[in-house]
Amino acid sequence: MLTGESVPVSKTPLPHFDNTLPWKVCGMGDYRRHVLFCGTEVIQTRRAGPGPVRAVVLQTGFNTAKGDLVRSILYPKPLNFQLYQQAFKFIVGLAVIGILGMIYAICVYVIQKVGPRNTVAMALLLLTIPVPPVIPAALTTSIIYAQRRLTRKKIFCISPQRINICGQINLVCFDKTGTLTEDGLDLWGALPCQGQSFQSVHSFSGAPLPWGPLCRAMATCHSLLLLDGRLQGDPLDLKMFEGTNWEMEEHRPAEGTASLPESCLLVKPGPAASPAPVEGILILHQFPFSSSLLRMSVITQECGKSGFELSMKGAPETVASFCEERTVPAVFQAELKHFTAQGYRVIGLAHKKMELPQGVVFSDLEREELESGLTFLGLLVMENRLKSETRPVLQELSQARIRSVMGSEEGGSGGSRDDNGGSLLAAPTLVGRPSGAIHSPALENSSGGGGPASGVSGASGPGVASSDRLAIEQEQLREAQYSESVIRTVEASRRQSTTRIYNASWVAFADWCRAKGLCPAAASAPQVLDFLQEGHEKGLATSTLRRQVSSLSTVLGMCVNAPPLSQHPVLKQFLKGATNLKPSVVHRFPTWDLPTVLQALTEAPFEPLREVSLQLLTFKVIFLVAITSARRVLEINALSSRADLCTFLDNRVILRLDPSFMPKVNSPFHRALEIILLDFCPHPSGEREKWWHKLDVRRALHIYLKRTASFRRSEALFVSIDRPPGEPRSPRPP
């Protein structure tokens, strides 16, 4: 019986078993780790505390998880698809028509005194015309034929009735690990933290990880167990432990050691590990990982010492929320986003030393009290590579206009929904966020005066104009000791259009500051909010205010000790209040009739294409390309007439974006997308097909390229017919 687990799972006793609250509440989130389900095979036991082991039977028979599974197999729930319901209603309607026709025929033939043989024959004929008796056989034959075609493509269907439903699919949901990506994880590197700043990245492909708090946490903070002399457990924990080159063995403390459990795990440096000043470390107690808590912790003790240490790993933002603020680097969010945007899986680690009374029972300790005041140790970066067939499949679905969605719950390690190339599955970071944000005194202790706020960037360097946002940003990066090449790369992260918008917003803020006698580069949070409040009172939309905040964050949030300006709690509340006070207006635009427009394009003055003016021909071609490709204006403007980017085939034309164009989602996948435009009735035979052929986008585009070839001065697909002719046509309407 499948349980859904590919590796052994540790089960732990309920905390505070003498509590009067419901046992699921005491389970702290994932109560299933305290339950032995029917069909579970117990492969190893270890005493977790004093006293006998007690268990309570919760459910029996078909009420268990195994029984519910068996019941669902024996008595599956019927699936009523809307297609089947509508088809049944349609057949019933035809049957009613047939019965009425039969009754009418019988009545007429009886009145006309036709013989019984002819009357019965005509009645049955009228009954079988609406509902042919061979309909079930025809449907079954078509399904069998479709199933054989699928089998030839190595697609096996256990429910043939679902084949008809597949034609209506417009959304496909994928799991990530094991489906889009490989099953295993590989260690990419570790980013140690020391003195509220990240150190250089350690690559596991070279020398072993040096001894330190981070190495100790990686060697101890896991849920691995020894089974027949082999390590078993979560693949992520296994990879992390193997990266330290340490070893694990069972350990039984000597008699009279009251503070240690009867049996625990001992980890010690292996032959290939870096030198460590410890003989071994005992893993005394585990607080297991929970998908609701997004973290796990262990209590450890060095051999021969009396002190204890707690280590934690989990989603980076969750771990950071339990750490002392002074130990979390100010660039934590930026570093995390840097790795997750490239598709890496990121884990945060932290620890703290603590003193526990002699003979303490670890199972009686409060987890919330222990997991506080930690020291942030750094980030562990792992990569989960895409399968070779993932990219072609997603591209094929995209070309078929089928939306692809990845649904994945990245357990206790944080992560992203992006592939290693940072392109195919580009999406926001998917890490477990704690209930509370990570705050810094920066931008919070600022006063309303004109002086700079605590943690906010001071005045710009000498010779930098206060209204030049780009120059101030570059100067601040130089003061932070970033090289010129790094600064140029950072500045290239924004589009030119975004840079122009940010510059305009900063100029408006600088003018407002000068009118108030303030320094723009040293503005405090209350001063920024006063500026936004004036804009709100003048009628600016909330989206404009948010754009201004993004612009100001590029300068006022560049200080090492300052969090992003957009994360300031009062500012977030201000924007929410502005949205409530002035909700966005829903504009009701008059609808337009597409058939009327298409009808007009098939008549004069848009036909015949070889004789109409270039202006009308351009209008028609651009409209047909836009409505058949459903692409953005900037993407249509980036199409090229080069032979390798505009390919005409027998029944379609393939258009590709200019390689130098930067789409809104700048990734290899989006830059390599093809626009495939099929032809409409290339060889028309009737009036209807001739009408359709006049809307053939391939025909119109081919004629347009021929008529503009004589004066083209650009490789752009659409060129201007005005002065100067032949130049790239602007994407904006005149």
mmCIF file of N, CA and C in Angstrom, residues 12 38 231 282 507 515 658 729:
data_model
loop_
_atom_site.group_PDB
_atom_site.id
_atom_site.type_symbol
_atom_site.label_atom_id
_atom_site.label_comp_id
_atom_site.label_asym_id
_atom_site.label_seq_id
_atom_site.Cartn_x
_atom_site.Cartn_y
_atom_site.Cartn_z
ATOM 1 N N THR A 12 7.293 11.150 16.084
ATOM 2 C CA THR A 12 7.663 11.620 17.416
ATOM 3 C C THR A 12 6.438 11.623 18.319
ATOM 4 N N CYS A 38 -2.405 3.146 9.355
ATOM 5 C CA CYS A 38 -2.608 1.731 9.054
ATOM 6 C C CYS A 38 -1.752 1.340 7.846
ATOM 7 N N LEU A 231 22.961 5.481 5.890
ATOM 8 C CA LEU A 231 22.212 6.709 6.170
ATOM 9 C C LEU A 231 20.916 6.712 5.378
ATOM 10 N N LEU A 282 27.055 15.089 19.776
ATOM 11 C CA LEU A 282 25.883 14.261 20.018
ATOM 12 C C LEU A 282 24.620 15.018 19.628
ATOM 13 N N VAL A 507 13.317 63.650 -9.900
ATOM 14 C CA VAL A 507 13.397 65.106 -10.118
ATOM 15 C C VAL A 507 12.253 65.812 -9.392
ATOM 16 N N ALA A 515 12.256 73.013 -2.242
ATOM 17 C CA ALA A 515 11.259 73.991 -1.808
ATOM 18 C C ALA A 515 11.063 73.958 -0.295
ATOM 19 N N ASP A 658 13.587 40.191 -32.622
ATOM 20 C CA ASP A 658 14.966 40.596 -32.859
ATOM 21 C C ASP A 658 15.815 40.211 -31.647
ATOM 22 N N ARG A 729 9.043 51.592 -37.742
ATOM 23 C CA ARG A 729 7.808 52.258 -37.348
ATOM 24 C C ARG A 729 7.711 52.294 -35.843
#
